Amino acid sequence: MRQSFEQKLRELHLDLIYMGGLVEESIDKTILALQNQDIELARNVFDGDDVIDDLERVIEKKCLILIARQQPVARDLRSITAALKIITDMERIADHSSDIAEITIRMASEKYIKPLIDIPIMAGKAKEMVNKAIDAYVRQDVELAKVVCASDDDVDELFQKIILELVGLMQNNTDIIGQSVNLMFIAKYLERMGDHATNIAEWVVYNVTGEHEHLATMLHKDDKKRNPFIY
């Protein structure tokens, strides 16, 4: 019985790794679609979001079946609980990729008001956070999880930079307000991806230590309080 349970836990970990890979791919695709104003690729992100949604439901069902049939305790129960929380955050990251793809389609016929430099950099950092957070889960690495949480500073700083730059552009040219607001939302979705990656890292710490603490608050400055674009 124990051997079967451990095998199912390993399968659960593999499912999370696979889902994490799909989420990282969705970030890559949505930013590439944005940069190239590629409508077909943006639509592909939508299709991929449905796949990730379905996978979340499959993993969730597996977790609930394990809890109901195996009645795990202590570390095993924490591992399953963490998995349930992690897939929720990963699904939301994929949702934000889809949100960006939707904006990309809306702006497909517009000439960009500025070169897209910081947004792709921000996306790369968010993707790296997701990758490291999933790696921390697989390796049960608390220190790597803390690195992820501390990295959220970089994403927040880029977000602030993008917002301030766009506000300045709008003040000088009211004709670009529409696209500027769209780019602000894209930056906000990327900032939220970083937040969800931080959540994943915090659940890794919970899985290993049994304590769930908001490491982002402890490890880096509280940017959220001075954020000009919270919703």
PDB file of C-alpha atoms in Angstrom:
ATOM      1  CA  MET A   1       0.000   0.000   0.000  1.00  0.00           C
ATOM      2  CA  ARG A   2       2.771   2.428   0.963  1.00  0.00           C
ATOM      3  CA  GLN A   3       4.713   1.644  -2.205  1.00  0.00           C
ATOM      4  CA  SER A   4       1.635   2.348  -4.329  1.00  0.00           C
ATOM      5  CA  PHE A   5       1.059   5.645  -2.516  1.00  0.00           C
ATOM      6  CA  GLU A   6       4.645   6.772  -3.050  1.00  0.00           C
ATOM      7  CA  GLN A   7       4.359   5.908  -6.734  1.00  0.00           C
ATOM      8  CA  LYS A   8       1.246   8.052  -7.037  1.00  0.00           C
ATOM      9  CA  LEU A   9       3.051  10.917  -5.304  1.00  0.00           C
ATOM     10  CA  ARG A  10       5.887  10.627  -7.827  1.00  0.00           C
ATOM     11  CA  GLU A  11       3.353  10.707 -10.654  1.00  0.00           C
ATOM     12  CA  LEU A  12       1.832  13.810  -9.075  1.00  0.00           C
ATOM     13  CA  HIS A  13       5.230  15.505  -9.046  1.00  0.00           C
ATOM     14  CA  LEU A  14       5.719  14.647 -12.726  1.00  0.00           C
ATOM     15  CA  ASP A  15       2.305  16.119 -13.531  1.00  0.00           C
ATOM     16  CA  LEU A  16       3.301  19.368 -11.817  1.00  0.00           C
ATOM     17  CA  ILE A  17       6.582  19.492 -13.721  1.00  0.00           C
ATOM     18  CA  TYR A  18       4.710  18.982 -16.992  1.00  0.00           C
ATOM     19  CA  MET A  19       2.185  21.675 -16.116  1.00  0.00           C
ATOM     20  CA  GLY A  20       5.011  24.023 -15.182  1.00  0.00           C
ATOM     21  CA  GLY A  21       6.600  23.448 -18.579  1.00  0.00           C
ATOM     22  CA  LEU A  22       3.343  24.321 -20.322  1.00  0.00           C
ATOM     23  CA  VAL A  23       3.041  27.494 -18.261  1.00  0.00           C
ATOM     24  CA  GLU A  24       6.591  28.573 -19.129  1.00  0.00           C
ATOM     25  CA  GLU A  25       5.858  27.890 -22.796  1.00  0.00           C
ATOM     26  CA  SER A  26       2.721  30.021 -22.602  1.00  0.00           C
ATOM     27  CA  ILE A  27       4.781  32.962 -21.301  1.00  0.00           C
ATOM     28  CA  ASP A  28       7.277  32.571 -24.148  1.00  0.00           C
ATOM     29  CA  LYS A  29       4.563  32.366 -26.782  1.00  0.00           C
ATOM     30  CA  THR A  30       2.490  35.281 -25.545  1.00  0.00           C
ATOM     31  CA  ILE A  31       5.487  37.639 -25.426  1.00  0.00           C
ATOM     32  CA  LEU A  32       6.708  36.491 -28.844  1.00  0.00           C
ATOM     33  CA  ALA A  33       3.210  37.086 -30.216  1.00  0.00           C
ATOM     34  CA  LEU A  34       3.225  40.551 -28.648  1.00  0.00           C
ATOM     35  CA  GLN A  35       6.636  41.452 -30.064  1.00  0.00           C
ATOM     36  CA  ASN A  36       5.792  40.249 -33.575  1.00  0.00           C
ATOM     37  CA  GLN A  37       2.110  41.224 -33.453  1.00  0.00           C
ATOM     38  CA  ASP A  38       1.396  37.612 -34.395  1.00  0.00           C
ATOM     39  CA  ILE A  39      -2.349  37.003 -34.168  1.00  0.00           C
ATOM     40  CA  GLU A  40      -2.130  33.270 -34.897  1.00  0.00           C
ATOM     41  CA  LEU A  41       0.422  32.694 -32.159  1.00  0.00           C
ATOM     42  CA  ALA A  42      -1.692  34.747 -29.755  1.00  0.00           C
ATOM     43  CA  ARG A  43      -4.664  32.528 -30.570  1.00  0.00           C
ATOM     44  CA  ASN A  44      -2.465  29.507 -29.961  1.00  0.00           C
ATOM     45  CA  VAL A  45      -1.920  30.805 -26.439  1.00  0.00           C
ATOM     46  CA  PHE A  46      -5.696  30.742 -25.927  1.00  0.00           C
ATOM     47  CA  ASP A  47      -5.823  27.092 -27.037  1.00  0.00           C
ATOM     48  CA  GLY A  48      -2.945  26.249 -24.730  1.00  0.00           C
ATOM     49  CA  ASP A  49      -4.750  27.856 -21.811  1.00  0.00           C
ATOM     50  CA  ASP A  50      -7.603  25.381 -22.235  1.00  0.00           C
ATOM     51  CA  VAL A  51      -5.102  22.520 -22.062  1.00  0.00           C
ATOM     52  CA  ILE A  52      -3.609  23.919 -18.851  1.00  0.00           C
ATOM     53  CA  ASP A  53      -7.075  24.396 -17.350  1.00  0.00           C
ATOM     54  CA  ASP A  54      -7.904  20.755 -18.116  1.00  0.00           C
ATOM     55  CA  LEU A  55      -4.611  19.584 -16.629  1.00  0.00           C
ATOM     56  CA  GLU A  56      -5.283  21.558 -13.453  1.00  0.00           C
ATOM     57  CA  ARG A  57      -8.582  19.723 -13.040  1.00  0.00           C
ATOM     58  CA  VAL A  58      -6.918  16.346 -13.640  1.00  0.00           C
ATOM     59  CA  ILE A  59      -4.209  17.007 -11.049  1.00  0.00           C
ATOM     60  CA  GLU A  60      -6.741  18.386  -8.586  1.00  0.00           C
ATOM     61  CA  LYS A  61      -8.806  15.205  -8.925  1.00  0.00           C
ATOM     62  CA  LYS A  62      -5.729  13.045  -8.352  1.00  0.00           C
ATOM     63  CA  CYS A  63      -4.904  15.011  -5.200  1.00  0.00           C
ATOM     64  CA  LEU A  64      -8.401  14.666  -3.791  1.00  0.00           C
ATOM     65  CA  ILE A  65      -8.491  10.933  -4.551  1.00  0.00           C
ATOM     66  CA  LEU A  66      -5.162  10.469  -2.770  1.00  0.00           C
ATOM     67  CA  ILE A  67      -6.456  12.320   0.282  1.00  0.00           C
ATOM     68  CA  ALA A  68      -9.732  10.386   0.352  1.00  0.00           C
ATOM     69  CA  ARG A  69      -8.297   6.912  -0.232  1.00  0.00           C
ATOM     70  CA  GLN A  70      -4.907   7.090   1.451  1.00  0.00           C
ATOM     71  CA  GLN A  71      -5.736   9.479   4.305  1.00  0.00           C
ATOM     72  CA  PRO A  72      -2.173  10.825   4.375  1.00  0.00           C
ATOM     73  CA  VAL A  73      -0.776  12.597   7.423  1.00  0.00           C
ATOM     74  CA  ALA A  74       2.089  14.967   8.231  1.00  0.00           C
ATOM     75  CA  ARG A  75       4.603  15.392   5.386  1.00  0.00           C
ATOM     76  CA  ASP A  76       2.559  13.448   2.813  1.00  0.00           C
ATOM     77  CA  LEU A  77      -0.539  15.521   3.465  1.00  0.00           C
ATOM     78  CA  ARG A  78       1.497  18.722   3.212  1.00  0.00           C
ATOM     79  CA  SER A  79       2.900  17.579  -0.115  1.00  0.00           C
ATOM     80  CA  ILE A  80      -0.561  17.033  -1.571  1.00  0.00           C
ATOM     81  CA  THR A  81      -1.908  20.266  -0.080  1.00  0.00           C
ATOM     82  CA  ALA A  82       1.024  22.190  -1.543  1.00  0.00           C
ATOM     83  CA  ALA A  83       0.399  20.596  -4.937  1.00  0.00           C
ATOM     84  CA  LEU A  84      -3.226  21.754  -4.855  1.00  0.00           C
ATOM     85  CA  LYS A  85      -2.150  25.309  -4.096  1.00  0.00           C
ATOM     86  CA  ILE A  86       0.662  25.303  -6.649  1.00  0.00           C
ATOM     87  CA  ILE A  87      -1.504  24.196  -9.572  1.00  0.00           C
ATOM     88  CA  THR A  88      -3.913  27.035  -8.781  1.00  0.00           C
ATOM     89  CA  ASP A  89      -1.106  29.586  -9.037  1.00  0.00           C
ATOM     90  CA  MET A  90       0.234  28.001 -12.219  1.00  0.00           C
ATOM     91  CA  GLU A  91      -3.210  28.091 -13.806  1.00  0.00           C
ATOM     92  CA  ARG A  92      -3.510  31.775 -12.959  1.00  0.00           C
ATOM     93  CA  ILE A  93      -0.138  32.483 -14.551  1.00  0.00           C
ATOM     94  CA  ALA A  94      -1.413  30.810 -17.714  1.00  0.00           C
ATOM     95  CA  ASP A  95      -4.568  32.928 -17.492  1.00  0.00           C
ATOM     96  CA  HIS A  96      -2.401  36.052 -17.479  1.00  0.00           C
ATOM     97  CA  SER A  97      -0.582  34.789 -20.579  1.00  0.00           C
ATOM     98  CA  SER A  98      -3.983  34.463 -22.205  1.00  0.00           C
ATOM     99  CA  ASP A  99      -4.901  37.983 -21.050  1.00  0.00           C
ATOM    100  CA  ILE A 100      -1.766  39.342 -22.717  1.00  0.00           C
ATOM    101  CA  ALA A 101      -2.575  37.399 -25.886  1.00  0.00           C
ATOM    102  CA  GLU A 102      -6.023  38.989 -25.954  1.00  0.00           C
ATOM    103  CA  ILE A 103      -4.508  42.472 -25.740  1.00  0.00           C
ATOM    104  CA  THR A 104      -2.017  41.524 -28.463  1.00  0.00           C
ATOM    105  CA  ILE A 105      -4.877  40.676 -30.803  1.00  0.00           C
ATOM    106  CA  ARG A 106      -6.567  43.988 -30.044  1.00  0.00           C
ATOM    107  CA  MET A 107      -3.379  45.915 -30.834  1.00  0.00           C
ATOM    108  CA  ALA A 108      -2.363  43.849 -33.862  1.00  0.00           C
ATOM    109  CA  SER A 109      -3.073  46.613 -36.373  1.00  0.00           C
ATOM    110  CA  GLU A 110      -1.432  49.391 -34.332  1.00  0.00           C
ATOM    111  CA  LYS A 111       2.104  50.664 -34.622  1.00  0.00           C
ATOM    112  CA  TYR A 112       3.722  50.432 -31.209  1.00  0.00           C
ATOM    113  CA  ILE A 113       4.322  53.769 -29.521  1.00  0.00           C
ATOM    114  CA  LYS A 114       7.760  52.627 -28.321  1.00  0.00           C
ATOM    115  CA  PRO A 115      10.095  49.659 -28.761  1.00  0.00           C
ATOM    116  CA  LEU A 116       9.183  46.758 -26.478  1.00  0.00           C
ATOM    117  CA  ILE A 117      12.336  46.421 -24.402  1.00  0.00           C
ATOM    118  CA  ASP A 118      11.470  46.199 -20.700  1.00  0.00           C
ATOM    119  CA  ILE A 119       8.303  44.125 -21.145  1.00  0.00           C
ATOM    120  CA  PRO A 120      10.161  41.141 -22.715  1.00  0.00           C
ATOM    121  CA  ILE A 121      12.843  41.435 -20.021  1.00  0.00           C
ATOM    122  CA  MET A 122      10.137  41.436 -17.370  1.00  0.00           C
ATOM    123  CA  ALA A 123       8.520  38.377 -18.971  1.00  0.00           C
ATOM    124  CA  GLY A 124      11.852  36.560 -18.973  1.00  0.00           C
ATOM    125  CA  LYS A 125      12.327  37.225 -15.275  1.00  0.00           C
ATOM    126  CA  ALA A 126       8.783  36.068 -14.489  1.00  0.00           C
ATOM    127  CA  LYS A 127       9.354  32.872 -16.472  1.00  0.00           C
ATOM    128  CA  GLU A 128      12.642  32.267 -14.654  1.00  0.00           C
ATOM    129  CA  MET A 129      10.844  32.655 -11.323  1.00  0.00           C
ATOM    130  CA  VAL A 130       8.266  30.056 -12.367  1.00  0.00           C
ATOM    131  CA  ASN A 131      11.008  27.685 -13.511  1.00  0.00           C
ATOM    132  CA  LYS A 132      12.947  28.014 -10.255  1.00  0.00           C
ATOM    133  CA  ALA A 133       9.798  27.720  -8.138  1.00  0.00           C
ATOM    134  CA  ILE A 134       8.875  24.410  -9.784  1.00  0.00           C
ATOM    135  CA  ASP A 135      12.484  23.245  -9.487  1.00  0.00           C
ATOM    136  CA  ALA A 136      12.406  24.128  -5.789  1.00  0.00           C
ATOM    137  CA  TYR A 137       9.242  22.037  -5.417  1.00  0.00           C
ATOM    138  CA  VAL A 138      10.804  19.028  -7.137  1.00  0.00           C
ATOM    139  CA  ARG A 139      14.042  19.275  -5.144  1.00  0.00           C
ATOM    140  CA  GLN A 140      12.310  20.355  -1.920  1.00  0.00           C
ATOM    141  CA  ASP A 141      14.828  23.185  -1.829  1.00  0.00           C
ATOM    142  CA  VAL A 142      13.911  25.877   0.690  1.00  0.00           C
ATOM    143  CA  GLU A 143      16.885  28.071  -0.194  1.00  0.00           C
ATOM    144  CA  LEU A 144      15.966  28.099  -3.881  1.00  0.00           C
ATOM    145  CA  ALA A 145      12.400  28.964  -2.921  1.00  0.00           C
ATOM    146  CA  LYS A 146      13.735  31.957  -0.992  1.00  0.00           C
ATOM    147  CA  VAL A 147      15.722  33.034  -4.056  1.00  0.00           C
ATOM    148  CA  VAL A 148      12.478  33.046  -6.040  1.00  0.00           C
ATOM    149  CA  CYS A 149      10.770  35.237  -3.460  1.00  0.00           C
ATOM    150  CA  ALA A 150      13.670  37.689  -3.398  1.00  0.00           C
ATOM    151  CA  SER A 151      13.638  37.833  -7.216  1.00  0.00           C
ATOM    152  CA  ASP A 152      10.180  39.374  -7.139  1.00  0.00           C
ATOM    153  CA  ASP A 153      11.941  42.689  -6.451  1.00  0.00           C
ATOM    154  CA  ASP A 154      13.371  42.696  -9.972  1.00  0.00           C
ATOM    155  CA  VAL A 155       9.958  42.177 -11.544  1.00  0.00           C
ATOM    156  CA  ASP A 156       8.393  44.870  -9.359  1.00  0.00           C
ATOM    157  CA  GLU A 157      11.109  47.377 -10.229  1.00  0.00           C
ATOM    158  CA  LEU A 158      10.651  46.786 -13.953  1.00  0.00           C
ATOM    159  CA  PHE A 159       6.911  47.197 -13.504  1.00  0.00           C
ATOM    160  CA  GLN A 160       7.411  50.553 -11.815  1.00  0.00           C
ATOM    161  CA  LYS A 161       9.799  51.653 -14.557  1.00  0.00           C
ATOM    162  CA  ILE A 162       7.359  50.709 -17.332  1.00  0.00           C
ATOM    163  CA  ILE A 163       4.406  52.420 -15.669  1.00  0.00           C
ATOM    164  CA  LEU A 164       6.276  55.652 -15.024  1.00  0.00           C
ATOM    165  CA  GLU A 165       7.591  55.736 -18.586  1.00  0.00           C
ATOM    166  CA  LEU A 166       4.120  55.188 -20.056  1.00  0.00           C
ATOM    167  CA  VAL A 167       2.597  57.850 -17.814  1.00  0.00           C
ATOM    168  CA  GLY A 168       5.221  60.299 -19.068  1.00  0.00           C
ATOM    169  CA  LEU A 169       4.459  59.433 -22.693  1.00  0.00           C
ATOM    170  CA  MET A 170       0.729  59.922 -22.167  1.00  0.00           C
ATOM    171  CA  GLN A 171       1.271  63.305 -20.572  1.00  0.00           C
ATOM    172  CA  ASN A 172       3.071  64.440 -23.714  1.00  0.00           C
ATOM    173  CA  ASN A 173       0.680  62.858 -26.215  1.00  0.00           C
ATOM    174  CA  THR A 174      -2.943  62.103 -25.345  1.00  0.00           C
ATOM    175  CA  ASP A 175      -3.421  60.266 -28.645  1.00  0.00           C
ATOM    176  CA  ILE A 176      -1.503  57.273 -27.297  1.00  0.00           C
ATOM    177  CA  ILE A 177      -3.524  56.796 -24.113  1.00  0.00           C
ATOM    178  CA  GLY A 178      -5.356  53.721 -25.418  1.00  0.00           C
ATOM    179  CA  GLN A 179      -2.253  51.739 -26.302  1.00  0.00           C
ATOM    180  CA  SER A 180      -0.408  52.987 -23.229  1.00  0.00           C
ATOM    181  CA  VAL A 181      -3.143  51.621 -20.978  1.00  0.00           C
ATOM    182  CA  ASN A 182      -2.988  48.278 -22.813  1.00  0.00           C
ATOM    183  CA  LEU A 183       0.769  48.114 -22.243  1.00  0.00           C
ATOM    184  CA  MET A 184       0.220  48.973 -18.584  1.00  0.00           C
ATOM    185  CA  PHE A 185      -2.132  46.032 -18.252  1.00  0.00           C
ATOM    186  CA  ILE A 186       0.409  43.755 -19.913  1.00  0.00           C
ATOM    187  CA  ALA A 187       3.033  44.905 -17.413  1.00  0.00           C
ATOM    188  CA  LYS A 188       0.567  44.335 -14.586  1.00  0.00           C
ATOM    189  CA  TYR A 189      -0.165  40.792 -15.762  1.00  0.00           C
ATOM    190  CA  LEU A 190       3.566  40.075 -15.804  1.00  0.00           C
ATOM    191  CA  GLU A 191       3.922  41.538 -12.320  1.00  0.00           C
ATOM    192  CA  ARG A 192       1.129  39.242 -11.151  1.00  0.00           C
ATOM    193  CA  MET A 193       2.948  36.270 -12.695  1.00  0.00           C
ATOM    194  CA  GLY A 194       5.868  37.089 -10.426  1.00  0.00           C
ATOM    195  CA  ASP A 195       3.521  37.221  -7.452  1.00  0.00           C
ATOM    196  CA  HIS A 196       2.090  33.799  -8.303  1.00  0.00           C
ATOM    197  CA  ALA A 197       5.601  32.364  -8.701  1.00  0.00           C
ATOM    198  CA  THR A 198       6.340  33.740  -5.230  1.00  0.00           C
ATOM    199  CA  ASN A 199       3.216  32.009  -3.926  1.00  0.00           C
ATOM    200  CA  ILE A 200       4.465  28.724  -5.386  1.00  0.00           C
ATOM    201  CA  ALA A 201       7.816  29.198  -3.659  1.00  0.00           C
ATOM    202  CA  GLU A 202       6.084  29.893  -0.344  1.00  0.00           C
ATOM    203  CA  TRP A 203       4.116  26.651  -0.670  1.00  0.00           C
ATOM    204  CA  VAL A 204       7.399  24.821  -1.270  1.00  0.00           C
ATOM    205  CA  VAL A 205       8.647  26.144   2.065  1.00  0.00           C
ATOM    206  CA  TYR A 206       5.392  25.006   3.691  1.00  0.00           C
ATOM    207  CA  ASN A 207       5.787  21.556   2.179  1.00  0.00           C
ATOM    208  CA  VAL A 208       9.283  21.168   3.601  1.00  0.00           C
ATOM    209  CA  THR A 209       8.968  22.937   6.959  1.00  0.00           C
ATOM    210  CA  GLY A 210       5.265  22.812   7.777  1.00  0.00           C
ATOM    211  CA  GLU A 211       5.193  26.600   8.116  1.00  0.00           C
ATOM    212  CA  HIS A 212       3.540  28.939   5.628  1.00  0.00           C
ATOM    213  CA  GLU A 213       5.027  32.398   5.794  1.00  0.00           C
ATOM    214  CA  HIS A 214       4.805  35.298   3.385  1.00  0.00           C
ATOM    215  CA  LEU A 215       8.471  35.241   2.474  1.00  0.00           C
ATOM    216  CA  ALA A 216       8.082  38.001  -0.081  1.00  0.00           C
ATOM    217  CA  THR A 217       7.309  40.447   2.715  1.00  0.00           C
ATOM    218  CA  MET A 218      10.314  39.341   4.741  1.00  0.00           C
ATOM    219  CA  LEU A 219      12.836  39.075   1.922  1.00  0.00           C
ATOM    220  CA  HIS A 220      12.225  42.205  -0.093  1.00  0.00           C
ATOM    221  CA  LYS A 221      10.817  45.659   0.209  1.00  0.00           C
ATOM    222  CA  ASP A 222       7.059  46.033   0.225  1.00  0.00           C
ATOM    223  CA  ASP A 223       6.625  47.455  -3.285  1.00  0.00           C
ATOM    224  CA  LYS A 224       2.906  46.716  -3.257  1.00  0.00           C
ATOM    225  CA  LYS A 225       2.167  49.660  -0.982  1.00  0.00           C
ATOM    226  CA  ARG A 226       3.645  52.165  -3.428  1.00  0.00           C
ATOM    227  CA  ASN A 227       2.401  50.431  -6.564  1.00  0.00           C
ATOM    228  CA  PRO A 228       0.514  52.933  -8.770  1.00  0.00           C
ATOM    229  CA  PHE A 229      -1.404  50.306 -10.700  1.00  0.00           C
ATOM    230  CA  ILE A 230      -2.954  47.858  -8.232  1.00  0.00           C
ATOM    231  CA  TYR A 231      -6.372  46.421  -9.011  1.00  0.00           C
TER     232      TYR A 231
END
